[in-house]
Amino acid sequence: CLAGVAGPLGFTGRAVPVASGLHLKSAATVAGPGVVVVHDGVDAAALRELGLEIIHTPEPAGGNVLALG
């Protein structure tokens, strides 16, 4: 698992349940410093625990955004 690979490099991993979609990357995207846009199928509790602001979107592709500027 990713946490096993990242641990020796000083990183920690967290599980983020994704009820719909292929994986977290297809359902969530960083929109700016401390802001994440997520599809409603993502349980964003683990992201909130990290102090991130969560913006929910009902559209399946809504978690795929591009931060500009």
PDB file of N, CA and C in Angstrom:
ATOM      1  N   CYS A   1       0.841  -1.178   0.000  1.00  0.00           N
ATOM      2  CA  CYS A   1       0.000   0.000   0.000  1.00  0.00           C
ATOM      3  C   CYS A   1       0.898   1.258   0.000  1.00  0.00           C
ATOM      4  N   LEU A   2       0.317   2.360  -0.370  1.00  0.00           N
ATOM      5  CA  LEU A   2       1.068   3.608  -0.504  1.00  0.00           C
ATOM      6  C   LEU A   2       1.694   4.047   0.821  1.00  0.00           C
ATOM      7  N   ALA A   3       0.977   3.866   1.930  1.00  0.00           N
ATOM      8  CA  ALA A   3       1.519   4.264   3.231  1.00  0.00           C
ATOM      9  C   ALA A   3       2.804   3.506   3.552  1.00  0.00           C
ATOM     10  N   GLY A   4       2.902   2.244   3.140  1.00  0.00           N
ATOM     11  CA  GLY A   4       4.103   1.451   3.369  1.00  0.00           C
ATOM     12  C   GLY A   4       5.303   1.962   2.589  1.00  0.00           C
ATOM     13  N   VAL A   5       5.040   2.506   1.427  1.00  0.00           N
ATOM     14  CA  VAL A   5       6.113   3.064   0.604  1.00  0.00           C
ATOM     15  C   VAL A   5       6.489   4.468   1.084  1.00  0.00           C
ATOM     16  N   ALA A   6       5.496   5.264   1.461  1.00  0.00           N
ATOM     17  CA  ALA A   6       5.732   6.647   1.847  1.00  0.00           C
ATOM     18  C   ALA A   6       6.303   6.781   3.262  1.00  0.00           C
ATOM     19  N   GLY A   7       5.979   5.820   4.144  1.00  0.00           N
ATOM     20  CA  GLY A   7       6.425   5.884   5.533  1.00  0.00           C
ATOM     21  C   GLY A   7       7.930   6.044   5.708  1.00  0.00           C
ATOM     22  N   PRO A   8       8.736   5.229   5.043  1.00  0.00           N
ATOM     23  CA  PRO A   8      10.185   5.357   5.186  1.00  0.00           C
ATOM     24  C   PRO A   8      10.729   6.703   4.679  1.00  0.00           C
ATOM     25  N   LEU A   9       9.931   7.408   3.890  1.00  0.00           N
ATOM     26  CA  LEU A   9      10.348   8.716   3.380  1.00  0.00           C
ATOM     27  C   LEU A   9       9.886   9.860   4.275  1.00  0.00           C
ATOM     28  N   GLY A  10       9.218   9.506   5.407  1.00  0.00           N
ATOM     29  CA  GLY A  10       8.778  10.519   6.356  1.00  0.00           C
ATOM     30  C   GLY A  10       7.354  11.007   6.142  1.00  0.00           C
ATOM     31  N   PHE A  11       6.610  10.368   5.253  1.00  0.00           N
ATOM     32  CA  PHE A  11       5.225  10.755   4.998  1.00  0.00           C
ATOM     33  C   PHE A  11       4.279   9.802   5.708  1.00  0.00           C
ATOM     34  N   THR A  12       3.067  10.269   5.998  1.00  0.00           N
ATOM     35  CA  THR A  12       2.040   9.405   6.560  1.00  0.00           C
ATOM     36  C   THR A  12       0.873   9.346   5.580  1.00  0.00           C
ATOM     37  N   GLY A  13       0.137   8.266   5.623  1.00  0.00           N
ATOM     38  CA  GLY A  13      -1.017   8.099   4.751  1.00  0.00           C
ATOM     39  C   GLY A  13      -2.294   8.036   5.555  1.00  0.00           C
ATOM     40  N   ARG A  14      -3.392   8.403   4.928  1.00  0.00           N
ATOM     41  CA  ARG A  14      -4.719   8.311   5.528  1.00  0.00           C
ATOM     42  C   ARG A  14      -5.669   7.705   4.517  1.00  0.00           C
ATOM     43  N   ALA A  15      -6.562   6.878   5.012  1.00  0.00           N
ATOM     44  CA  ALA A  15      -7.595   6.322   4.144  1.00  0.00           C
ATOM     45  C   ALA A  15      -8.709   7.343   3.986  1.00  0.00           C
ATOM     46  N   VAL A  16      -9.163   7.542   2.760  1.00  0.00           N
ATOM     47  CA  VAL A  16     -10.285   8.422   2.470  1.00  0.00           C
ATOM     48  C   VAL A  16     -11.289   7.603   1.662  1.00  0.00           C
ATOM     49  N   PRO A  17     -12.409   7.204   2.289  1.00  0.00           N
ATOM     50  CA  PRO A  17     -13.389   6.396   1.576  1.00  0.00           C
ATOM     51  C   PRO A  17     -13.977   7.133   0.368  1.00  0.00           C
ATOM     52  N   VAL A  18     -14.057   6.429  -0.756  1.00  0.00           N
ATOM     53  CA  VAL A  18     -14.646   6.974  -1.978  1.00  0.00           C
ATOM     54  C   VAL A  18     -15.759   6.014  -2.393  1.00  0.00           C
ATOM     55  N   ALA A  19     -17.021   6.438  -2.192  1.00  0.00           N
ATOM     56  CA  ALA A  19     -18.173   5.578  -2.477  1.00  0.00           C
ATOM     57  C   ALA A  19     -18.456   5.473  -3.970  1.00  0.00           C
ATOM     58  N   SER A  20     -18.093   6.493  -4.717  1.00  0.00           N
ATOM     59  CA  SER A  20     -18.332   6.453  -6.157  1.00  0.00           C
ATOM     60  C   SER A  20     -17.096   6.994  -6.865  1.00  0.00           C
ATOM     61  N   GLY A  21     -16.869   6.538  -8.053  1.00  0.00           N
ATOM     62  CA  GLY A  21     -15.685   6.955  -8.793  1.00  0.00           C
ATOM     63  C   GLY A  21     -14.587   5.916  -8.683  1.00  0.00           C
ATOM     64  N   LEU A  22     -13.599   6.058  -9.510  1.00  0.00           N
ATOM     65  CA  LEU A  22     -12.516   5.082  -9.581  1.00  0.00           C
ATOM     66  C   LEU A  22     -11.576   5.164  -8.378  1.00  0.00           C
ATOM     67  N   HIS A  23     -11.165   6.391  -8.020  1.00  0.00           N
ATOM     68  CA  HIS A  23     -10.248   6.580  -6.900  1.00  0.00           C
ATOM     69  C   HIS A  23     -10.328   8.029  -6.459  1.00  0.00           C
ATOM     70  N   LEU A  24      -9.624   8.370  -5.393  1.00  0.00           N
ATOM     71  CA  LEU A  24      -9.703   9.715  -4.829  1.00  0.00           C
ATOM     72  C   LEU A  24      -9.294  10.779  -5.844  1.00  0.00           C
ATOM     73  N   LYS A  25      -8.272  10.529  -6.632  1.00  0.00           N
ATOM     74  CA  LYS A  25      -7.796  11.535  -7.585  1.00  0.00           C
ATOM     75  C   LYS A  25      -8.849  11.870  -8.640  1.00  0.00           C
ATOM     76  N   SER A  26      -9.740  10.928  -8.957  1.00  0.00           N
ATOM     77  CA  SER A  26     -10.781  11.224  -9.937  1.00  0.00           C
ATOM     78  C   SER A  26     -11.989  11.903  -9.301  1.00  0.00           C
ATOM     79  N   ALA A  27     -12.007  12.023  -7.966  1.00  0.00           N
ATOM     80  CA  ALA A  27     -13.153  12.608  -7.277  1.00  0.00           C
ATOM     81  C   ALA A  27     -12.796  13.814  -6.421  1.00  0.00           C
ATOM     82  N   ALA A  28     -11.520  14.185  -6.369  1.00  0.00           N
ATOM     83  CA  ALA A  28     -11.101  15.326  -5.550  1.00  0.00           C
ATOM     84  C   ALA A  28      -9.886  16.000  -6.178  1.00  0.00           C
ATOM     85  N   THR A  29      -9.844  17.316  -6.080  1.00  0.00           N
ATOM     86  CA  THR A  29      -8.732  18.082  -6.640  1.00  0.00           C
ATOM     87  C   THR A  29      -8.440  19.281  -5.746  1.00  0.00           C
ATOM     88  N   VAL A  30      -7.171  19.590  -5.575  1.00  0.00           N
ATOM     89  CA  VAL A  30      -6.778  20.792  -4.853  1.00  0.00           C
ATOM     90  C   VAL A  30      -7.132  21.990  -5.722  1.00  0.00           C
ATOM     91  N   ALA A  31      -7.900  22.934  -5.152  1.00  0.00           N
ATOM     92  CA  ALA A  31      -8.329  24.111  -5.901  1.00  0.00           C
ATOM     93  C   ALA A  31      -7.524  25.342  -5.525  1.00  0.00           C
ATOM     94  N   GLY A  32      -6.736  25.243  -4.502  1.00  0.00           N
ATOM     95  CA  GLY A  32      -5.920  26.355  -4.028  1.00  0.00           C
ATOM     96  C   GLY A  32      -5.320  25.970  -2.689  1.00  0.00           C
ATOM     97  N   PRO A  33      -4.542  26.835  -2.093  1.00  0.00           N
ATOM     98  CA  PRO A  33      -3.936  26.508  -0.802  1.00  0.00           C
ATOM     99  C   PRO A  33      -5.000  26.197   0.257  1.00  0.00           C
ATOM    100  N   GLY A  34      -5.008  24.972   0.731  1.00  0.00           N
ATOM    101  CA  GLY A  34      -5.930  24.578   1.788  1.00  0.00           C
ATOM    102  C   GLY A  34      -7.358  24.350   1.350  1.00  0.00           C
ATOM    103  N   VAL A  35      -7.623  24.297   0.044  1.00  0.00           N
ATOM    104  CA  VAL A  35      -8.989  24.130  -0.469  1.00  0.00           C
ATOM    105  C   VAL A  35      -9.036  22.917  -1.396  1.00  0.00           C
ATOM    106  N   VAL A  36     -10.003  22.019  -1.139  1.00  0.00           N
ATOM    107  CA  VAL A  36     -10.166  20.831  -1.964  1.00  0.00           C
ATOM    108  C   VAL A  36     -11.613  20.763  -2.452  1.00  0.00           C
ATOM    109  N   VAL A  37     -11.797  20.540  -3.750  1.00  0.00           N
ATOM    110  CA  VAL A  37     -13.122  20.332  -4.334  1.00  0.00           C
ATOM    111  C   VAL A  37     -13.321  18.828  -4.424  1.00  0.00           C
ATOM    112  N   VAL A  38     -14.448  18.320  -3.863  1.00  0.00           N
ATOM    113  CA  VAL A  38     -14.696  16.885  -3.865  1.00  0.00           C
ATOM    114  C   VAL A  38     -16.086  16.583  -4.382  1.00  0.00           C
ATOM    115  N   HIS A  39     -16.201  15.448  -5.065  1.00  0.00           N
ATOM    116  CA  HIS A  39     -17.498  14.930  -5.491  1.00  0.00           C
ATOM    117  C   HIS A  39     -18.214  14.444  -4.242  1.00  0.00           C
ATOM    118  N   ASP A  40     -19.542  14.505  -4.239  1.00  0.00           N
ATOM    119  CA  ASP A  40     -20.323  14.118  -3.063  1.00  0.00           C
ATOM    120  C   ASP A  40     -20.115  12.672  -2.626  1.00  0.00           C
ATOM    121  N   GLY A  41     -19.546  11.816  -3.479  1.00  0.00           N
ATOM    122  CA  GLY A  41     -19.290  10.431  -3.112  1.00  0.00           C
ATOM    123  C   GLY A  41     -18.073  10.233  -2.232  1.00  0.00           C
ATOM    124  N   VAL A  42     -17.360  11.306  -1.917  1.00  0.00           N
ATOM    125  CA  VAL A  42     -16.146  11.222  -1.097  1.00  0.00           C
ATOM    126  C   VAL A  42     -16.475  11.560   0.349  1.00  0.00           C
ATOM    127  N   ASP A  43     -16.037  10.729   1.272  1.00  0.00           N
ATOM    128  CA  ASP A  43     -16.162  11.027   2.698  1.00  0.00           C
ATOM    129  C   ASP A  43     -14.997  11.939   3.065  1.00  0.00           C
ATOM    130  N   ALA A  44     -15.265  13.223   3.166  1.00  0.00           N
ATOM    131  CA  ALA A  44     -14.210  14.222   3.333  1.00  0.00           C
ATOM    132  C   ALA A  44     -13.778  14.442   4.788  1.00  0.00           C
ATOM    133  N   ALA A  45     -14.230  13.611   5.711  1.00  0.00           N
ATOM    134  CA  ALA A  45     -13.888  13.792   7.126  1.00  0.00           C
ATOM    135  C   ALA A  45     -12.380  13.787   7.351  1.00  0.00           C
ATOM    136  N   ALA A  46     -11.665  12.866   6.714  1.00  0.00           N
ATOM    137  CA  ALA A  46     -10.207  12.801   6.893  1.00  0.00           C
ATOM    138  C   ALA A  46      -9.529  14.054   6.348  1.00  0.00           C
ATOM    139  N   LEU A  47     -10.079  14.635   5.298  1.00  0.00           N
ATOM    140  CA  LEU A  47      -9.510  15.866   4.744  1.00  0.00           C
ATOM    141  C   LEU A  47      -9.779  17.049   5.669  1.00  0.00           C
ATOM    142  N   ARG A  48     -10.988  17.082   6.241  1.00  0.00           N
ATOM    143  CA  ARG A  48     -11.327  18.154   7.198  1.00  0.00           C
ATOM    144  C   ARG A  48     -10.434  18.092   8.432  1.00  0.00           C
ATOM    145  N   GLU A  49     -10.100  16.883   8.877  1.00  0.00           N
ATOM    146  CA  GLU A  49      -9.228  16.710  10.046  1.00  0.00           C
ATOM    147  C   GLU A  49      -7.852  17.330   9.812  1.00  0.00           C
ATOM    148  N   LEU A  50      -7.471  17.460   8.561  1.00  0.00           N
ATOM    149  CA  LEU A  50      -6.193  18.085   8.218  1.00  0.00           C
ATOM    150  C   LEU A  50      -6.308  19.605   8.132  1.00  0.00           C
ATOM    151  N   GLY A  51      -7.510  20.130   8.400  1.00  0.00           N
ATOM    152  CA  GLY A  51      -7.713  21.578   8.369  1.00  0.00           C
ATOM    153  C   GLY A  51      -8.008  22.126   6.987  1.00  0.00           C
ATOM    154  N   LEU A  52      -8.369  21.246   6.051  1.00  0.00           N
ATOM    155  CA  LEU A  52      -8.647  21.688   4.692  1.00  0.00           C
ATOM    156  C   LEU A  52     -10.087  22.172   4.564  1.00  0.00           C
ATOM    157  N   GLU A  53     -10.297  23.195   3.755  1.00  0.00           N
ATOM    158  CA  GLU A  53     -11.644  23.647   3.428  1.00  0.00           C
ATOM    159  C   GLU A  53     -12.156  22.751   2.311  1.00  0.00           C
ATOM    160  N   ILE A  54     -13.371  22.243   2.466  1.00  0.00           N
ATOM    161  CA  ILE A  54     -13.939  21.310   1.505  1.00  0.00           C
ATOM    162  C   ILE A  54     -15.084  21.975   0.756  1.00  0.00           C
ATOM    163  N   ILE A  55     -15.053  21.903  -0.564  1.00  0.00           N
ATOM    164  CA  ILE A  55     -16.148  22.372  -1.404  1.00  0.00           C
ATOM    165  C   ILE A  55     -16.731  21.133  -2.071  1.00  0.00           C
ATOM    166  N   HIS A  56     -18.015  20.840  -1.787  1.00  0.00           N
ATOM    167  CA  HIS A  56     -18.674  19.662  -2.352  1.00  0.00           C
ATOM    168  C   HIS A  56     -19.329  20.015  -3.682  1.00  0.00           C
ATOM    169  N   THR A  57     -19.339  19.057  -4.593  1.00  0.00           N
ATOM    170  CA  THR A  57     -20.013  19.220  -5.872  1.00  0.00           C
ATOM    171  C   THR A  57     -20.801  17.951  -6.172  1.00  0.00           C
ATOM    172  N   PRO A  58     -22.050  18.078  -6.644  1.00  0.00           N
ATOM    173  CA  PRO A  58     -22.849  16.906  -6.934  1.00  0.00           C
ATOM    174  C   PRO A  58     -22.532  16.240  -8.273  1.00  0.00           C
ATOM    175  N   GLU A  59     -21.893  16.969  -9.184  1.00  0.00           N
ATOM    176  CA  GLU A  59     -21.583  16.410 -10.507  1.00  0.00           C
ATOM    177  C   GLU A  59     -20.443  15.402 -10.407  1.00  0.00           C
ATOM    178  N   PRO A  60     -20.549  14.260 -11.079  1.00  0.00           N
ATOM    179  CA  PRO A  60     -19.473  13.261 -11.034  1.00  0.00           C
ATOM    180  C   PRO A  60     -18.107  13.805 -11.448  1.00  0.00           C
ATOM    181  N   ALA A  61     -18.062  14.688 -12.417  1.00  0.00           N
ATOM    182  CA  ALA A  61     -16.771  15.247 -12.868  1.00  0.00           C
ATOM    183  C   ALA A  61     -16.429  16.524 -12.115  1.00  0.00           C
ATOM    184  N   GLY A  62     -17.263  16.913 -11.168  1.00  0.00           N
ATOM    185  CA  GLY A  62     -17.048  18.166 -10.450  1.00  0.00           C
ATOM    186  C   GLY A  62     -15.792  18.211  -9.602  1.00  0.00           C
ATOM    187  N   GLY A  63     -15.277  17.045  -9.237  1.00  0.00           N
ATOM    188  CA  GLY A  63     -14.029  17.003  -8.472  1.00  0.00           C
ATOM    189  C   GLY A  63     -12.795  17.212  -9.329  1.00  0.00           C
ATOM    190  N   ASN A  64     -12.982  17.332 -10.628  1.00  0.00           N
ATOM    191  CA  ASN A  64     -11.867  17.550 -11.537  1.00  0.00           C
ATOM    192  C   ASN A  64     -11.830  19.020 -11.951  1.00  0.00           C
ATOM    193  N   VAL A  65     -11.030  19.791 -11.257  1.00  0.00           N
ATOM    194  CA  VAL A  65     -10.920  21.221 -11.543  1.00  0.00           C
ATOM    195  C   VAL A  65      -9.455  21.578 -11.767  1.00  0.00           C
ATOM    196  N   LEU A  66      -9.245  22.755 -12.275  1.00  0.00           N
ATOM    197  CA  LEU A  66      -7.902  23.250 -12.509  1.00  0.00           C
ATOM    198  C   LEU A  66      -7.762  24.597 -11.832  1.00  0.00           C
ATOM    199  N   ALA A  67      -6.802  24.731 -10.921  1.00  0.00           N
ATOM    200  CA  ALA A  67      -6.578  25.989 -10.228  1.00  0.00           C
ATOM    201  C   ALA A  67      -5.772  26.910 -11.143  1.00  0.00           C
ATOM    202  N   LEU A  68      -6.290  28.082 -11.392  1.00  0.00           N
ATOM    203  CA  LEU A  68      -5.598  29.075 -12.213  1.00  0.00           C
ATOM    204  C   LEU A  68      -5.308  30.319 -11.382  1.00  0.00           C
ATOM    205  N   GLY A  69      -4.183  30.935 -11.635  1.00  0.00           N
ATOM    206  CA  GLY A  69      -3.861  32.183 -10.956  1.00  0.00           C
ATOM    207  C   GLY A  69      -3.270  31.926  -9.653  1.00  0.00           C
TER     208      GLY A  69
END
